[in-house]
Tab-separated table of C-alpha atoms in Angstrom:
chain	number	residue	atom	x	y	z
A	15	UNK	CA	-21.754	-22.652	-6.662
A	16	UNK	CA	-17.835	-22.820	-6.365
A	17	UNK	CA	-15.336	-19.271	-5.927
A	18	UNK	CA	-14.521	-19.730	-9.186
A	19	UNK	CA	-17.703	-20.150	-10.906
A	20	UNK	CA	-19.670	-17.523	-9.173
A	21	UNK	CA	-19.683	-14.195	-10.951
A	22	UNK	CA	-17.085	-11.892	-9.666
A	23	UNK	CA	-18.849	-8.680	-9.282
A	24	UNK	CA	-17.054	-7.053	-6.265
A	25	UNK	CA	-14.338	-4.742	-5.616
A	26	UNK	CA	-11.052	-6.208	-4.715
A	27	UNK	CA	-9.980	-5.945	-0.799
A	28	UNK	CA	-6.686	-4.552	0.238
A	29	UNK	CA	-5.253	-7.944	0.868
A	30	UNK	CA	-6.280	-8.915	-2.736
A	31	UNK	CA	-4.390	-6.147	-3.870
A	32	UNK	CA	-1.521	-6.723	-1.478
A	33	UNK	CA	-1.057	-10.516	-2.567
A	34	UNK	CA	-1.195	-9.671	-6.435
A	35	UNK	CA	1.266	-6.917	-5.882
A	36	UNK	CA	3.734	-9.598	-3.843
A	37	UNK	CA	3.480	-11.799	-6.921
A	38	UNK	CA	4.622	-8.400	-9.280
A	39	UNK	CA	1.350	-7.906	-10.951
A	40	UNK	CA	1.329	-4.553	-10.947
A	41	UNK	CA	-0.028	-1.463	-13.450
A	42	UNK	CA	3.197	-0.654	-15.124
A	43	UNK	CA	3.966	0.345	-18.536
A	44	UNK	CA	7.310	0.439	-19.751
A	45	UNK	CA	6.267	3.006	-22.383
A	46	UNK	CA	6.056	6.022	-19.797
A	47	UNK	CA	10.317	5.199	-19.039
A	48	UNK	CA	11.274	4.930	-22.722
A	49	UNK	CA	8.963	8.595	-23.066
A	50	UNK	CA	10.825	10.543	-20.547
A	51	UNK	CA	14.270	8.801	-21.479
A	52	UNK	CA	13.622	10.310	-25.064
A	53	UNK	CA	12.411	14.065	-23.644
A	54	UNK	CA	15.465	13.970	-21.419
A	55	UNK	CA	17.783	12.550	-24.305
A	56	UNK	CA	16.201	15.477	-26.612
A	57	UNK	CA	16.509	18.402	-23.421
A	58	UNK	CA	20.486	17.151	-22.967
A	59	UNK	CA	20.934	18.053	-26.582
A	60	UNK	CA	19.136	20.611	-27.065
A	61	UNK	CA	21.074	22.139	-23.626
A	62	UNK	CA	24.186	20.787	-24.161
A	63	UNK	CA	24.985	21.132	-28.073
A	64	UNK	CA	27.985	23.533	-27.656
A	65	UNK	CA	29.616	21.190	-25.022
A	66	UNK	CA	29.285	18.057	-27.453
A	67	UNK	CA	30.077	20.417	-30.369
A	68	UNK	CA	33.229	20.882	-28.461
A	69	UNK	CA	34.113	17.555	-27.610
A	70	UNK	CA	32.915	16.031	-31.102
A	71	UNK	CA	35.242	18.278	-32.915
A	72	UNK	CA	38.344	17.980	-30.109
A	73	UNK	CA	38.083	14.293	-30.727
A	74	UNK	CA	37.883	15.027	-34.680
A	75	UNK	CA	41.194	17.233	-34.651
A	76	UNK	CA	43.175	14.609	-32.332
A	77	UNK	CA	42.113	11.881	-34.317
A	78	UNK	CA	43.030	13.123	-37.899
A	79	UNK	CA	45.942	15.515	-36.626
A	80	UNK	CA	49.225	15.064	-35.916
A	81	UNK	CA	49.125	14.190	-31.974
A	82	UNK	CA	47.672	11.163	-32.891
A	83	UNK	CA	50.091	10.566	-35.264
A	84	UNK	CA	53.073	10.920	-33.045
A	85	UNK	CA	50.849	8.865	-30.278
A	86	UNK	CA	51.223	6.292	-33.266
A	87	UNK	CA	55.009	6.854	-34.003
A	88	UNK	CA	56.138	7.089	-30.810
A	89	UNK	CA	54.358	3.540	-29.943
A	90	UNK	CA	51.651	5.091	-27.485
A	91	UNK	CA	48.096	3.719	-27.947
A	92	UNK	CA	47.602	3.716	-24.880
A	93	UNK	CA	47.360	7.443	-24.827
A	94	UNK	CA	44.646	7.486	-27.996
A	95	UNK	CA	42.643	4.957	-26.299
A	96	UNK	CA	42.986	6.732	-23.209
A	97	UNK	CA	41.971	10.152	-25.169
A	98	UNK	CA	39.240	8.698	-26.993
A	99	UNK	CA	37.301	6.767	-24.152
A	100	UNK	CA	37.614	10.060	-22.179
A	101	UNK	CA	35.927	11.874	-24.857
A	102	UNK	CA	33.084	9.691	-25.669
A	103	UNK	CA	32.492	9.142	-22.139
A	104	UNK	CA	31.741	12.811	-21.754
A	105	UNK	CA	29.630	12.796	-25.133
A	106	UNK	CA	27.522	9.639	-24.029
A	107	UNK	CA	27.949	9.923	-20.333
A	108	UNK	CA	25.794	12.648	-19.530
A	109	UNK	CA	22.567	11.300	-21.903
A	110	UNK	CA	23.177	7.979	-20.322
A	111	UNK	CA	22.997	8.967	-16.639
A	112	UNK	CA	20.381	10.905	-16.402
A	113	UNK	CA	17.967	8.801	-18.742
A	114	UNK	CA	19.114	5.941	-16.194
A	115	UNK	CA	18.113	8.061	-13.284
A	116	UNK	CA	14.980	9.158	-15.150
A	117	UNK	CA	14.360	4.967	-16.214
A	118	UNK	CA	14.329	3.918	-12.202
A	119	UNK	CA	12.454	6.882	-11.419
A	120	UNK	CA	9.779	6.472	-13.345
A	121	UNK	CA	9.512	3.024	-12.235
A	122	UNK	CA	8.907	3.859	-8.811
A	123	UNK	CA	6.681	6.871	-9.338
A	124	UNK	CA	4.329	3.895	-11.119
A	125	UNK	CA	4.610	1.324	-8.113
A	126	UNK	CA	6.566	2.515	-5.918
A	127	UNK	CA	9.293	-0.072	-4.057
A	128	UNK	CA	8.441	-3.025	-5.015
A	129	UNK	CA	9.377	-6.275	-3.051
A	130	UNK	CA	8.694	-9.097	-5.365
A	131	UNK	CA	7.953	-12.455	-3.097
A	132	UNK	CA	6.408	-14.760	-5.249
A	133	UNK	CA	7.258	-14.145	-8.690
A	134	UNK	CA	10.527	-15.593	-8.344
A	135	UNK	CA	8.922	-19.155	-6.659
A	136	UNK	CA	9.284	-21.505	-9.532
A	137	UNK	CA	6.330	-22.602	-11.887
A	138	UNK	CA	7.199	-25.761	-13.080
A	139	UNK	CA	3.594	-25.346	-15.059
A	140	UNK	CA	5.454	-22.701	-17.774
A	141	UNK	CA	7.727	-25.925	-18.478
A	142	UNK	CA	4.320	-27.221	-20.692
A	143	UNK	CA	5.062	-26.717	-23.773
A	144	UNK	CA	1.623	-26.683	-24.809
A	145	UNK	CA	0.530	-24.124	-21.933
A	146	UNK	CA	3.676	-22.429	-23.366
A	147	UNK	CA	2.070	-22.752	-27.064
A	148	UNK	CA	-1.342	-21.715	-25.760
A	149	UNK	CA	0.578	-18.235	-24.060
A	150	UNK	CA	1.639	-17.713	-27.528
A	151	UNK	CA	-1.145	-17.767	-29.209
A	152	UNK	CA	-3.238	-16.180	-26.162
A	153	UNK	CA	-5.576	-12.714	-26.547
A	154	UNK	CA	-3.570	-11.083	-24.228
A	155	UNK	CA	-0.443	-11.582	-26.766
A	156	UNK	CA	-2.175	-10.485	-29.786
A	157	UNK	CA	-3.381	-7.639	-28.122
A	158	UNK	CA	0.420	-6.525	-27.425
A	159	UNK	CA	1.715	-7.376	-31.118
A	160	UNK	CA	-1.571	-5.155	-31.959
A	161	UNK	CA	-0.514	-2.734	-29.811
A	162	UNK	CA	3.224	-2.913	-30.918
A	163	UNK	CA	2.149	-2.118	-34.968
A	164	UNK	CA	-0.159	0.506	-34.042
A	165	UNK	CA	2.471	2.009	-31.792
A	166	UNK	CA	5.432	1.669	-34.571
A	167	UNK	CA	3.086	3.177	-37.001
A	168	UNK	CA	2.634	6.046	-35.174
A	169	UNK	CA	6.091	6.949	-34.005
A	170	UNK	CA	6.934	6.590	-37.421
A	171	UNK	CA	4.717	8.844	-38.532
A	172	UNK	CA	6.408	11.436	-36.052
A	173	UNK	CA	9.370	10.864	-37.759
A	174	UNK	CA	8.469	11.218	-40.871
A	175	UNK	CA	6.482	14.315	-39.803
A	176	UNK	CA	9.654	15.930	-38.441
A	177	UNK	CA	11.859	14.993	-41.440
A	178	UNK	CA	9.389	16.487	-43.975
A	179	UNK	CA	9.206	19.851	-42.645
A	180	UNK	CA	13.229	19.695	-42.527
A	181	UNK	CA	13.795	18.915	-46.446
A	182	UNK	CA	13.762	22.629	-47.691
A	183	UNK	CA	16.692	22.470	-45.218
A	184	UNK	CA	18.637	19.227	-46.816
A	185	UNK	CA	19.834	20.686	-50.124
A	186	UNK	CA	21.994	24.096	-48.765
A	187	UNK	CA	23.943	21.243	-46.394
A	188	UNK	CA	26.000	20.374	-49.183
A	189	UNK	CA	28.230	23.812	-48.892
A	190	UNK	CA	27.923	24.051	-45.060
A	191	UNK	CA	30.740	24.015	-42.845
A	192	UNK	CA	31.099	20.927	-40.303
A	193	UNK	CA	30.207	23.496	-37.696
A	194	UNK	CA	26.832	24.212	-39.094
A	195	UNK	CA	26.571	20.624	-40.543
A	196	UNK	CA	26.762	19.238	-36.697
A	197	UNK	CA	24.538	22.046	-35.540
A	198	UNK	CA	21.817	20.970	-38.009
A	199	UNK	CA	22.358	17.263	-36.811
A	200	UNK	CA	21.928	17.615	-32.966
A	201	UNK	CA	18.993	20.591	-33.727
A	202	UNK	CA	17.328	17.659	-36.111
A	203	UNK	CA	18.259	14.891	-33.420
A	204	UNK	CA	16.677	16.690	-30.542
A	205	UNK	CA	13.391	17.594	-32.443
A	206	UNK	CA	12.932	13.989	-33.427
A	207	UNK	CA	13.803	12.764	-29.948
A	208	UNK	CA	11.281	15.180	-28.615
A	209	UNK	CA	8.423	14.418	-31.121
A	210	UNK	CA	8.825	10.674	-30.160
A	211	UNK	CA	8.685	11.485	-26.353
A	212	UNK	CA	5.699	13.757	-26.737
A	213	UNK	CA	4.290	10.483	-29.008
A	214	UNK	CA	5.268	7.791	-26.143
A	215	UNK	CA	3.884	9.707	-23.088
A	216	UNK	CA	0.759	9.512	-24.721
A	217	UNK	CA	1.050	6.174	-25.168
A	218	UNK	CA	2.359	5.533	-22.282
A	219	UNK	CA	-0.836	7.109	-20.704
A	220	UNK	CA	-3.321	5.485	-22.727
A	221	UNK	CA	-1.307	2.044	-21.800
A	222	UNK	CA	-1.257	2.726	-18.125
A	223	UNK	CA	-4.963	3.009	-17.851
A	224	UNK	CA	-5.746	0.170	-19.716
A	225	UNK	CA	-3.089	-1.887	-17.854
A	226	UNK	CA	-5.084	-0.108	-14.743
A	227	UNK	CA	-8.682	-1.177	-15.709
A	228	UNK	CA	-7.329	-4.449	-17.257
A	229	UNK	CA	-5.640	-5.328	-13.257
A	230	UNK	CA	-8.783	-3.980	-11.330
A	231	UNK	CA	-11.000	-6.491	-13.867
A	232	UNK	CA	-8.521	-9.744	-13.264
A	233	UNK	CA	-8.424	-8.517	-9.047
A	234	UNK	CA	-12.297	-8.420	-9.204
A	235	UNK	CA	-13.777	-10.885	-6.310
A	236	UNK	CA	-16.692	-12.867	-5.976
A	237	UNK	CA	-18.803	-12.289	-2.984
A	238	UNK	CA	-18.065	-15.730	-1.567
A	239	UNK	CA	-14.356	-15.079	-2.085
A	240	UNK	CA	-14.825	-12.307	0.335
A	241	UNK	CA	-16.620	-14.288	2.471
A	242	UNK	CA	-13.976	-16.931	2.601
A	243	UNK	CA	-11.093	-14.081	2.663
A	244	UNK	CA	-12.717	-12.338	5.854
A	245	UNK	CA	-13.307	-15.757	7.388
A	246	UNK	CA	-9.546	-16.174	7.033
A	247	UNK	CA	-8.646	-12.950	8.434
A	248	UNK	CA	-10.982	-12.893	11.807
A	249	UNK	CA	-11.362	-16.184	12.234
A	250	UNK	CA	-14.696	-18.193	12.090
A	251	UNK	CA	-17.760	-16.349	13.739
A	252	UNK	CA	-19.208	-19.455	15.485
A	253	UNK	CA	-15.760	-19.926	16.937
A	254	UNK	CA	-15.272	-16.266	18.046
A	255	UNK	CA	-19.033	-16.265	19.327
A	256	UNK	CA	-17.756	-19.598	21.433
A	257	UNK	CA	-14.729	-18.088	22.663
A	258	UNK	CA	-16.772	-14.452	23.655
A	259	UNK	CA	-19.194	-16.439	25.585
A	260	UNK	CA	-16.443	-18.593	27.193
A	261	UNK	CA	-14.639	-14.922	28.237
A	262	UNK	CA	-17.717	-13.672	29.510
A	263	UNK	CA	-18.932	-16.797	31.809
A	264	UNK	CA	-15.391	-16.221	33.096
A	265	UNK	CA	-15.884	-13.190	34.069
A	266	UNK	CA	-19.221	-13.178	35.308
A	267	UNK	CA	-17.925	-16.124	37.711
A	268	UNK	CA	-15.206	-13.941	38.871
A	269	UNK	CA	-17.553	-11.543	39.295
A	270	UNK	CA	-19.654	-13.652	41.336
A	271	UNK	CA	-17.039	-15.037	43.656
A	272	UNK	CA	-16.412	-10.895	44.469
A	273	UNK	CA	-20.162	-10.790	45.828
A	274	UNK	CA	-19.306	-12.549	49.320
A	275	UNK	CA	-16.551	-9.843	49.995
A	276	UNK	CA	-19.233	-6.683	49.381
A	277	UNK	CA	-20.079	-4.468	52.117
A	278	UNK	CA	-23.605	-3.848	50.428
A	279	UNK	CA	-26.076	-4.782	47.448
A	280	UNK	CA	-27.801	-1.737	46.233
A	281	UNK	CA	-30.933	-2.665	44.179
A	282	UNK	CA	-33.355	-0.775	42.026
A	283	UNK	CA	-35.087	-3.721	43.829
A	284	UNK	CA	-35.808	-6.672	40.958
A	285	UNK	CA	-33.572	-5.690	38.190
A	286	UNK	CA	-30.152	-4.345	38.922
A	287	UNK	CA	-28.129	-5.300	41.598
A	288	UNK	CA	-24.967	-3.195	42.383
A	289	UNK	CA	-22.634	-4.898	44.377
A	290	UNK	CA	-20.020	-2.446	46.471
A	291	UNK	CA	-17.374	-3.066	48.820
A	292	UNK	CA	-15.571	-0.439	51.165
A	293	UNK	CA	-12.271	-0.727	53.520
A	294	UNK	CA	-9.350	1.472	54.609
A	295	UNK	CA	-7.277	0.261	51.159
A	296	UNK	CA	-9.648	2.237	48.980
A	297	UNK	CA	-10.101	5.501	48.564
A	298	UNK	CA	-13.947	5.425	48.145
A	299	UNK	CA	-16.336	2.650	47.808
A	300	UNK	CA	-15.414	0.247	44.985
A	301	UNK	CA	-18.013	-1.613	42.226
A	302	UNK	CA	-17.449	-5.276	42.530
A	303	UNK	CA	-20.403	-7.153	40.951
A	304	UNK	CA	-22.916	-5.699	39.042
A	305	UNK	CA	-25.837	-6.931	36.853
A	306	UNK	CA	-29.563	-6.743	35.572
A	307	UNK	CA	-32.717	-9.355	35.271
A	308	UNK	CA	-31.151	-12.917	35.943
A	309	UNK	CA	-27.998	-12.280	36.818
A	310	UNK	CA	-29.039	-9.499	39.504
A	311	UNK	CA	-30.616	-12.539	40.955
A	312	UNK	CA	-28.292	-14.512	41.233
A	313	UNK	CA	-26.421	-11.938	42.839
A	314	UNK	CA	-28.850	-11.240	45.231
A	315	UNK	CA	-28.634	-15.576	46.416
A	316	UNK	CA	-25.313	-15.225	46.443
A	317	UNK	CA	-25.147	-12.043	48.977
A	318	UNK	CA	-28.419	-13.696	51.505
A	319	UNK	CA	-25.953	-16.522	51.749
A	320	UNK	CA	-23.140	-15.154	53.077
A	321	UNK	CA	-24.929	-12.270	55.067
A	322	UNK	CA	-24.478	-9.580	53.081
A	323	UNK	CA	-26.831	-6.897	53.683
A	324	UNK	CA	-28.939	-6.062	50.576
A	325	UNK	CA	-30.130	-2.210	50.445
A	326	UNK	CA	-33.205	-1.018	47.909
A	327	UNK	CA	-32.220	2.226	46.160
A	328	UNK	CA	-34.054	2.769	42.834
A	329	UNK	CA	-31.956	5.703	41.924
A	330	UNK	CA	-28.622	4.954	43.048
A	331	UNK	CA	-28.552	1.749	41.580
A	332	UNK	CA	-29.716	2.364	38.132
A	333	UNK	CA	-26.984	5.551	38.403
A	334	UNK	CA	-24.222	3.147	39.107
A	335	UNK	CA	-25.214	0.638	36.623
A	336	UNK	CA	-25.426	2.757	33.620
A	337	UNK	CA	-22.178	5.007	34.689
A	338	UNK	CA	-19.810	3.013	36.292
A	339	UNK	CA	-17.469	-0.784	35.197
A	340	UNK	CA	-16.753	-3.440	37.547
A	341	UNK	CA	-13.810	-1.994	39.497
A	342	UNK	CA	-14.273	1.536	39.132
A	343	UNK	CA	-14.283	3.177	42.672
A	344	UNK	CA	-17.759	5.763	43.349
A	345	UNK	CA	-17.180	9.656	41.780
A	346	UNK	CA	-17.480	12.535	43.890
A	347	UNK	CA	-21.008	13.262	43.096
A	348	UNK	CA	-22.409	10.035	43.838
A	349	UNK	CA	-20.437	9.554	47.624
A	350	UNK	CA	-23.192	11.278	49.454
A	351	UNK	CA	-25.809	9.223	48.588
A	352	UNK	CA	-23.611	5.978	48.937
A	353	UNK	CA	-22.351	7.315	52.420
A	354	UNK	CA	-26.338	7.640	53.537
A	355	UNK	CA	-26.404	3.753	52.359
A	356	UNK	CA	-23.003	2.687	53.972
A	357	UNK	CA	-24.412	4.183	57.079
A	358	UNK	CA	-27.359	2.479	57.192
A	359	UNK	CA	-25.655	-0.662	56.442
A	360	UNK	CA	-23.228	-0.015	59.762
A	361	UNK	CA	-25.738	1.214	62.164
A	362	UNK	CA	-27.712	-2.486	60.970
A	363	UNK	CA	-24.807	-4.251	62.174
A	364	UNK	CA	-23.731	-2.628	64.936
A	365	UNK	CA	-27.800	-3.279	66.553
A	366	UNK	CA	-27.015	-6.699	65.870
A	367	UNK	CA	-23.844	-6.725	67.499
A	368	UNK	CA	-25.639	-5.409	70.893
């Protein structure tokens, strides 16, 4: 049974995750930046009405009073222009920056930086028109127009919400003055701007998880894929078995060609095989060779044929072999007993010598 056809039943693996996020699919929902760009919107009104008051009704005197007119006599619109861009910059500006700020922000606090590899590769494939006709017509583009008229209908039921409990208010605007009149506006504007954010960051919540559930279900893996994918990563076990034995028959036969330079084989006698050399260079006795069953054999040939004397000590040898590496030197605690050996060995040669 093929990748694709087995059942995919397994939790995605980092690098799953990692290569869907280089292609940009990602949990994000656009809902959560148009929710707090409305609640800021709405908290810049509701903080800021006397400065906008301000401005609206300096730019309302200028325009209709007579420095505009003698902007216009006097052959100046550059001035009025001037004027007016300055003060709808400061009635606009503010909103706009800080629902900008608040638009990338929320962006990243969803997915963080995001560096986009392969979404930009080109697809010649979404040149089909019918693949094109088919992504039309697909579930997943239902699902959003579905989700689109269910979330219209309810903002505009916020709206409507708001603006009922308001009426009573509508009918005494008639005699109010322009400063109450623009009071009532930004009060009503902020209250619908907040009733709508409130509305969209519940959306937005409900969107994200299903965009979350929806991504973990498409990034699901089928226990061959992760086969395949850790094959990929660490390389093929019969290969890495091959090269581990290679390493190790290397180093046993470096090992081996150490034995002939030994000043002793300790022995436990037919098991383990210790194999330690000593000279001025080293500041205690040094582990050359060392091995158990078959290869303490072979250790043992190697030392009767170049004369190197082999010493049984059950003990010592089974301490060395479970304690110590190949080129570790002998610790304190053990250089008494290796001494009593090294002396032995000597005093044998030296008899030999006479």
């Amino acid at each position: 049974m093929s990748g694709s056809d087995e059942e995919k039943s397994e939790q995605a693996t980092d690098t799953r995750r990692e290569e869907f996020r280089r292609q940009g699919n990602v949990a994000q929902t656009r809902e959560l930046s148009t929710a707090l760009v409305l609640l800021v919107s709405a908290g810049c009104i509701f903080a800021l009405s006397q400065f906008f008051i301000d401005q609206f009704f300096s730019l309302f005197q200028t325009t209709f009073g007579d420095q505009m007119v003698q902007w216009i006599r006097t052959d100046r619109p550059t001035e009025a222009l001037v004027f007016g861009g300055l003060k709808l910059t400061l009635l606009v500006g503010p909103v706009l920056i800080i629902s900008a700020i608040v638009g990338i922000s929320s962006s990243v606090v969803q997915i963080g930086f995001l560096q986009i590899e392969d979404a930009f590769a080109p697809k010649f494939e979404r040149l089909d028109p019918v693949e094109g006709f088919k992504r039309i017509f697909s579930v997943r583009s239902l699902s959003e127009g579905l989700k689109s008229i269910i979330k219209f209908a309810i903002l505009g039921t916020v709206v409507l919400t708001i603006l009922k409990g308001e009426f009573h208010t509508f009918p005494h605007l008639v005699s109010a003055d322009p400063g109450r009149l623009l009071q009532f506006i930004g009060s009503l504007t902020a209250k619908i701007l907040f009733g709508l954010g409130m509305a969209m960051l519940v959306i937005a919540g409900a969107d994200y998880f299903f965009l979350r559930w929806d991504l973990e279900k498409k990034m699901m893996m089928s226990k061959q894929e992760i086969k395949d994918e850790t094959k990929q990563r660490e390389g093929d076990p019969m290969i890495k078995a091959r090269i581990r034995r290679m390493q190790r028959n290397a180093a046993n036969k470096r090992m081996m060609d150490a034995v002939p330079k030994a000043s002793v084989i300790v022995t436990n006698p037919t098991h383990i095989a210790i194999a330690l050399k000593y000279d001025e260079g080293l500041p205690a006795p040094q582990v050359i060779a060392k091995g158990g069953d078959l290869l303490a054999e072979k250790i043992k040939e190697i030392a009767r044929e170049h004369g190197v004397p082999i010493i049984e000590n059950k003990p010592l040898a089974r301490t060395i072999f479970k304690t110590l590496k190949i080129g570790q030197v002998i610790p304190r605690e053990l250089f008494v007993a290796v001494a009593e050996v090294l002396s032995f060995v000597y005093k044998m040669k030296r008899k030999k010598a006479r």
